[in-house]
PDB file of C-alpha atoms in Angstrom:
ATOM      1  CA  MET A  23     119.042  83.779  96.037  1.00  0.00           C
ATOM      2  CA  THR A  24     117.372  83.274  92.829  1.00  0.00           C
ATOM      3  CA  ILE A  25     113.828  83.780  91.899  1.00  0.00           C
ATOM      4  CA  ASP A  26     113.346  80.013  91.976  1.00  0.00           C
ATOM      5  CA  ALA A  27     114.478  79.899  95.735  1.00  0.00           C
ATOM      6  CA  ILE A  28     112.229  82.311  97.443  1.00  0.00           C
ATOM      7  CA  THR A  29     110.163  79.439  99.314  1.00  0.00           C
ATOM      8  CA  THR A  30     109.368  82.011 102.474  1.00  0.00           C
ATOM      9  CA  ILE A  31     108.835  85.636 103.489  1.00  0.00           C
ATOM     10  CA  GLU A  32     111.419  86.450 105.365  1.00  0.00           C
ATOM     11  CA  GLU A  33     113.688  85.060 101.640  1.00  0.00           C
ATOM     12  CA  CYS A  34     111.400  87.508 100.262  1.00  0.00           C
ATOM     13  CA  ARG A  35     112.517  90.219 102.068  1.00  0.00           C
ATOM     14  CA  LYS A  36     116.064  89.971 101.708  1.00  0.00           C
ATOM     15  CA  VAL A  37     115.587  89.957  97.378  1.00  0.00           C
ATOM     16  CA  LEU A  38     113.101  93.342  97.984  1.00  0.00           C
ATOM     17  CA  THR A  39     115.638  94.410 100.206  1.00  0.00           C
ATOM     18  CA  SER A  40     118.601  93.961  97.736  1.00  0.00           C
ATOM     19  CA  GLU A  41     116.609  95.375  94.492  1.00  0.00           C
ATOM     20  CA  ILE A  42     114.551  98.045  96.039  1.00  0.00           C
ATOM     21  CA  LYS A  43     116.365 101.576  94.801  1.00  0.00           C
ATOM     22  CA  THR A  44     116.295 104.621  96.718  1.00  0.00           C
ATOM     23  CA  PHE A  45     116.834 107.355  94.880  1.00  0.00           C
ATOM     24  CA  PRO A  46     118.543 110.432  97.294  1.00  0.00           C
ATOM     25  CA  ASP A  47     117.221 113.780  96.871  1.00  0.00           C
ATOM     26  CA  TRP A  48     114.135 112.718  95.294  1.00  0.00           C
ATOM     27  CA  PRO A  49     111.030 114.661  94.782  1.00  0.00           C
ATOM     28  CA  GLU A  50     113.266 117.296  96.857  1.00  0.00           C
ATOM     29  CA  LYS A  51     116.736 117.192  98.620  1.00  0.00           C
ATOM     30  CA  GLY A  52     116.847 115.344 102.145  1.00  0.00           C
ATOM     31  CA  VAL A  53     114.205 113.163 100.775  1.00  0.00           C
ATOM     32  CA  ASN A  54     115.899 109.034 100.063  1.00  0.00           C
ATOM     33  CA  PHE A  55     112.971 107.721  97.583  1.00  0.00           C
ATOM     34  CA  LYS A  56     112.311 104.120  97.544  1.00  0.00           C
ATOM     35  CA  ASP A  57     110.771 103.093  94.389  1.00  0.00           C
ATOM     36  CA  VAL A  58     109.012  99.927  93.623  1.00  0.00           C
ATOM     37  CA  GLN A  59     109.799 100.157  89.840  1.00  0.00           C
ATOM     38  CA  SER A  60     112.582  97.226  90.286  1.00  0.00           C
ATOM     39  CA  ILE A  61     109.571  95.239  91.231  1.00  0.00           C
ATOM     40  CA  LEU A  62     107.667  95.900  88.502  1.00  0.00           C
ATOM     41  CA  PHE A  63     110.150  95.692  86.007  1.00  0.00           C
ATOM     42  CA  ASN A  64     111.094  91.640  87.402  1.00  0.00           C
ATOM     43  CA  PRO A  65     107.308  90.255  86.722  1.00  0.00           C
ATOM     44  CA  GLU A  66     108.668  86.988  88.832  1.00  0.00           C
ATOM     45  CA  LEU A  67     109.250  89.349  91.688  1.00  0.00           C
ATOM     46  CA  ALA A  68     106.269  91.414  91.367  1.00  0.00           C
ATOM     47  CA  SER A  69     104.138  88.051  91.716  1.00  0.00           C
ATOM     48  CA  ILE A  70     106.185  86.877  94.458  1.00  0.00           C
ATOM     49  CA  THR A  71     105.957  90.401  96.207  1.00  0.00           C
ATOM     50  CA  SER A  72     102.351  90.179  95.447  1.00  0.00           C
ATOM     51  CA  HIS A  73     101.753  86.857  97.088  1.00  0.00           C
ATOM     52  CA  TYR A  74     103.619  87.721 100.350  1.00  0.00           C
ATOM     53  CA  LEU A  75     101.145  90.365 100.641  1.00  0.00           C
ATOM     54  CA  LYS A  76      98.888  88.678 100.547  1.00  0.00           C
ATOM     55  CA  GLU A  77     100.049  86.481 103.579  1.00  0.00           C
ATOM     56  CA  LEU A  78      99.903  89.895 105.709  1.00  0.00           C
ATOM     57  CA  LEU A  79      96.377  90.308 104.510  1.00  0.00           C
ATOM     58  CA  PRO A  80      93.913  90.386 108.108  1.00  0.00           C
ATOM     59  CA  LYS A  81      92.213  87.606 108.355  1.00  0.00           C
ATOM     60  CA  ASN A  82      89.750  85.248 111.729  1.00  0.00           C
ATOM     61  CA  LYS A  83      90.334  82.576 113.437  1.00  0.00           C
ATOM     62  CA  LYS A  84      88.191  80.708 110.470  1.00  0.00           C
ATOM     63  CA  ASN A  85      90.883  82.203 107.684  1.00  0.00           C
ATOM     64  CA  GLU A  86      88.304  84.122 106.448  1.00  0.00           C
ATOM     65  CA  TYR A  87      89.526  88.161 105.523  1.00  0.00           C
ATOM     66  CA  GLU A  88      88.640  90.720 108.222  1.00  0.00           C
ATOM     67  CA  PHE A  89      87.465  93.160 104.973  1.00  0.00           C
ATOM     68  CA  ASN A  90      85.004  93.860 102.380  1.00  0.00           C
ATOM     69  CA  LYS A  91      86.781  96.587 100.809  1.00  0.00           C
ATOM     70  CA  ILE A  92      90.404  98.041 100.303  1.00  0.00           C
ATOM     71  CA  LEU A  93      90.993 101.985  99.490  1.00  0.00           C
ATOM     72  CA  CYS A  94      93.940 102.002  97.872  1.00  0.00           C
ATOM     73  CA  PHE A  95      96.492 105.286  96.813  1.00  0.00           C
ATOM     74  CA  ASP A  96      97.151 106.613  92.833  1.00  0.00           C
ATOM     75  CA  ALA A  97      98.883 105.580  91.456  1.00  0.00           C
ATOM     76  CA  ARG A  98     101.830 102.630  92.995  1.00  0.00           C
ATOM     77  CA  GLY A  99      98.630 101.784  95.629  1.00  0.00           C
ATOM     78  CA  PHE A 100      96.794 100.434  92.897  1.00  0.00           C
ATOM     79  CA  LEU A 101      99.618  98.019  91.952  1.00  0.00           C
ATOM     80  CA  PHE A 102      99.644  95.325  94.252  1.00  0.00           C
ATOM     81  CA  GLY A 103      96.749  96.363  95.815  1.00  0.00           C
ATOM     82  CA  PHE A 104      94.515  95.229  92.511  1.00  0.00           C
ATOM     83  CA  ASP A 105      96.094  91.821  93.297  1.00  0.00           C
ATOM     84  CA  LEU A 106      94.902  91.686  96.836  1.00  0.00           C
ATOM     85  CA  ALA A 107      91.533  92.872  96.220  1.00  0.00           C
ATOM     86  CA  LYS A 108      90.930  89.698  93.870  1.00  0.00           C
ATOM     87  CA  ILE A 109      92.887  87.263  95.869  1.00  0.00           C
ATOM     88  CA  ALA A 110      90.253  88.503  98.677  1.00  0.00           C
ATOM     89  CA  ASN A 111      86.756  89.184  96.558  1.00  0.00           C
ATOM     90  CA  ALA A 112      86.934  92.423  97.529  1.00  0.00           C
ATOM     91  CA  PRO A 113      86.020  95.410  95.588  1.00  0.00           C
ATOM     92  CA  MET A 114      88.518  98.018  95.090  1.00  0.00           C
ATOM     93  CA  ILE A 115      87.958 101.859  95.993  1.00  0.00           C
ATOM     94  CA  LEU A 116      90.796 104.152  94.178  1.00  0.00           C
ATOM     95  CA  ALA A 117      91.391 106.980  96.273  1.00  0.00           C
ATOM     96  CA  ARG A 118      93.703 109.771  94.697  1.00  0.00           C
ATOM     97  CA  LYS A 119      94.339 113.284  93.551  1.00  0.00           C
ATOM     98  CA  PRO A 120      91.928 115.771  92.944  1.00  0.00           C
ATOM     99  CA  GLY A 121      90.542 116.417  89.666  1.00  0.00           C
ATOM    100  CA  LYS A 122      90.570 112.480  88.970  1.00  0.00           C
ATOM    101  CA  LEU A 123      87.590 111.478  89.661  1.00  0.00           C
ATOM    102  CA  PRO A 124      84.178 111.971  88.456  1.00  0.00           C
ATOM    103  CA  GLY A 125      80.997 112.074  90.279  1.00  0.00           C
ATOM    104  CA  GLU A 126      80.160 113.596  93.634  1.00  0.00           C
ATOM    105  CA  LEU A 127      83.595 113.084  96.055  1.00  0.00           C
ATOM    106  CA  ILE A 128      85.057 113.072  99.513  1.00  0.00           C
ATOM    107  CA  THR A 129      88.307 115.292  99.831  1.00  0.00           C
ATOM    108  CA  GLN A 130      90.644 114.578 102.493  1.00  0.00           C
ATOM    109  CA  THR A 131      93.991 117.401 103.086  1.00  0.00           C
ATOM    110  CA  PHE A 132      96.814 115.871 104.761  1.00  0.00           C
ATOM    111  CA  GLN A 133     100.384 117.024 105.306  1.00  0.00           C
ATOM    112  CA  LYS A 134     103.094 114.636 103.542  1.00  0.00           C
ATOM    113  CA  GLU A 135     106.738 114.229 104.132  1.00  0.00           C
ATOM    114  CA  TYR A 136     107.621 117.571 101.781  1.00  0.00           C
ATOM    115  CA  GLY A 137     103.905 119.675 101.988  1.00  0.00           C
ATOM    116  CA  THR A 138     100.292 119.702 101.956  1.00  0.00           C
ATOM    117  CA  ASP A 139      98.205 117.289  99.658  1.00  0.00           C
ATOM    118  CA  GLU A 140      94.515 116.127  99.182  1.00  0.00           C
ATOM    119  CA  ILE A 141      93.554 113.001  98.199  1.00  0.00           C
ATOM    120  CA  GLN A 142      89.500 111.765  96.693  1.00  0.00           C
ATOM    121  CA  VAL A 143      87.175 109.204  97.056  1.00  0.00           C
ATOM    122  CA  GLN A 144      83.629 109.213  95.272  1.00  0.00           C
ATOM    123  CA  GLU A 145      80.710 108.942  97.418  1.00  0.00           C
ATOM    124  CA  GLY A 146      78.763 106.352  98.016  1.00  0.00           C
ATOM    125  CA  LEU A 147      81.824 103.515  98.018  1.00  0.00           C
ATOM    126  CA  ILE A 148      82.140 103.414 101.710  1.00  0.00           C
ATOM    127  CA  LYS A 149      79.070 102.752 103.202  1.00  0.00           C
ATOM    128  CA  PRO A 150      78.328 102.698 107.565  1.00  0.00           C
ATOM    129  CA  GLY A 151      79.388  98.971 108.881  1.00  0.00           C
ATOM    130  CA  ASP A 152      82.637  98.826 105.874  1.00  0.00           C
ATOM    131  CA  LYS A 153      85.312  97.408 107.217  1.00  0.00           C
ATOM    132  CA  VAL A 154      87.938  98.139 104.643  1.00  0.00           C
ATOM    133  CA  LEU A 155      92.069  97.581 104.338  1.00  0.00           C
ATOM    134  CA  ILE A 156      94.262 100.094 103.378  1.00  0.00           C
ATOM    135  CA  HIS A 157      96.429  99.586 100.773  1.00  0.00           C
ATOM    136  CA  ASP A 158      99.680 101.773  99.754  1.00  0.00           C
ATOM    137  CA  ASP A 159     103.060 101.049  98.729  1.00  0.00           C
ATOM    138  CA  LEU A 160     105.145 103.012 101.564  1.00  0.00           C
ATOM    139  CA  LEU A 161     104.260 104.185 104.590  1.00  0.00           C
ATOM    140  CA  ALA A 162     106.349 107.645 106.078  1.00  0.00           C
ATOM    141  CA  THR A 163     104.393 110.302 107.618  1.00  0.00           C
ATOM    142  CA  GLY A 164     101.411 108.265 107.618  1.00  0.00           C
ATOM    143  CA  GLY A 165      99.973 111.049 106.146  1.00  0.00           C
ATOM    144  CA  THR A 166      98.014 109.699 103.165  1.00  0.00           C
ATOM    145  CA  ALA A 167      97.062 106.675 105.200  1.00  0.00           C
ATOM    146  CA  GLY A 168      95.327 108.696 107.992  1.00  0.00           C
ATOM    147  CA  ALA A 169      93.486 110.887 105.766  1.00  0.00           C
ATOM    148  CA  ALA A 170      92.307 107.304 103.850  1.00  0.00           C
ATOM    149  CA  ALA A 171      91.592 106.637 107.423  1.00  0.00           C
ATOM    150  CA  GLU A 172      89.439 109.794 107.570  1.00  0.00           C
ATOM    151  CA  ILE A 173      87.376 109.159 105.058  1.00  0.00           C
ATOM    152  CA  ILE A 174      86.417 106.157 105.787  1.00  0.00           C
ATOM    153  CA  LEU A 175      85.766 107.352 109.280  1.00  0.00           C
ATOM    154  CA  LYS A 176      83.364 109.956 107.225  1.00  0.00           C
ATOM    155  CA  CYS A 177      81.573 107.726 105.944  1.00  0.00           C
ATOM    156  CA  GLY A 178      80.476 105.300 109.680  1.00  0.00           C
ATOM    157  CA  ALA A 179      82.662 102.709 107.950  1.00  0.00           C
ATOM    158  CA  GLN A 180      85.509 100.688 109.913  1.00  0.00           C
ATOM    159  CA  ILE A 181      88.683 100.577 109.442  1.00  0.00           C
ATOM    160  CA  ALA A 182      90.626  96.860 109.099  1.00  0.00           C
ATOM    161  CA  GLY A 183      94.238  97.551 109.069  1.00  0.00           C
ATOM    162  CA  PHE A 184      96.921  99.006 106.599  1.00  0.00           C
ATOM    163  CA  ASN A 185      99.103  97.018 104.026  1.00  0.00           C
ATOM    164  CA  PHE A 186     102.138  98.624 102.795  1.00  0.00           C
ATOM    165  CA  ILE A 187     105.253  96.359 100.645  1.00  0.00           C
ATOM    166  CA  MET A 188     107.623  99.044 102.497  1.00  0.00           C
ATOM    167  CA  ASP A 189     107.793 100.776 106.248  1.00  0.00           C
ATOM    168  CA  LEU A 190     110.175 103.493 106.759  1.00  0.00           C
ATOM    169  CA  THR A 191     110.560 102.974 110.156  1.00  0.00           C
ATOM    170  CA  PHE A 192     112.542 105.942 110.848  1.00  0.00           C
ATOM    171  CA  LEU A 193     109.791 108.615 110.453  1.00  0.00           C
ATOM    172  CA  PRO A 194     106.461 108.564 112.479  1.00  0.00           C
ATOM    173  CA  GLY A 195     103.933 106.461 110.233  1.00  0.00           C
ATOM    174  CA  ARG A 196     103.248 103.746 112.018  1.00  0.00           C
ATOM    175  CA  LYS A 197     102.643 105.957 115.421  1.00  0.00           C
ATOM    176  CA  GLU A 198     100.527 108.434 113.142  1.00  0.00           C
ATOM    177  CA  LEU A 199      98.015 105.083 112.113  1.00  0.00           C
ATOM    178  CA  GLN A 200      98.258 103.850 116.032  1.00  0.00           C
ATOM    179  CA  LYS A 201      95.466 106.672 116.601  1.00  0.00           C
ATOM    180  CA  TYR A 202      93.353 104.660 114.305  1.00  0.00           C
ATOM    181  CA  VAL A 203      94.306 100.651 115.183  1.00  0.00           C
ATOM    182  CA  PRO A 204      96.422  98.724 117.444  1.00  0.00           C
ATOM    183  CA  ASN A 205     100.081  98.109 116.206  1.00  0.00           C
ATOM    184  CA  HIS A 206      99.153  94.458 115.136  1.00  0.00           C
ATOM    185  CA  LYS A 207      96.629  95.385 112.530  1.00  0.00           C
ATOM    186  CA  ILE A 208      99.215  97.759 110.854  1.00  0.00           C
ATOM    187  CA  LYS A 209     101.111  95.316 107.997  1.00  0.00           C
ATOM    188  CA  ALA A 210     104.511  95.977 105.407  1.00  0.00           C
ATOM    189  CA  LEU A 211     106.503  93.073 104.144  1.00  0.00           C
ATOM    190  CA  LEU A 212     109.806  95.519 104.275  1.00  0.00           C
ATOM    191  CA  GLU A 213     110.945  97.364 106.996  1.00  0.00           C
ATOM    192  CA  PHE A 214     113.807 100.123 106.475  1.00  0.00           C
TER     193      PHE A 214
END
């Protein structure tokens, strides 16, 4: 199927599944890393991916977005998260590793599939009453997205849902995120 022939989300999923490369034993032995580089290298495929990620954004019955801010992760979450923020006309919040953001920060430690990590968000960007959508490229163990959820809750805001390019369904990420939202608010363009 050519990229020009993609007219449905299912056709998009088939093309993406065939295009996304897997790197065995990276970043450590036993991890099969799914890489979005092949999507980014093809501008048409990137555009189509962005279009169908938009279709997964939570909306109400009036077709209005059910979030007013979107939090995206360093670095691959930024790539499509910025497109989603523009589409929804919502502010984008950067979640980054320690030492990457200036000012007063909110920090959350979490477990990843291959170690402990931390994310930080600048204070004051998430306010009580906000409804924040969390976007990243990949759902694996749910550690990174769960850490973002904890930051949102610390700020007195609500978690509007989760949005991913890929969900590694053989890992417990989806179950982990169901602590924060019902399953139908966890969306992924692809499942592996």
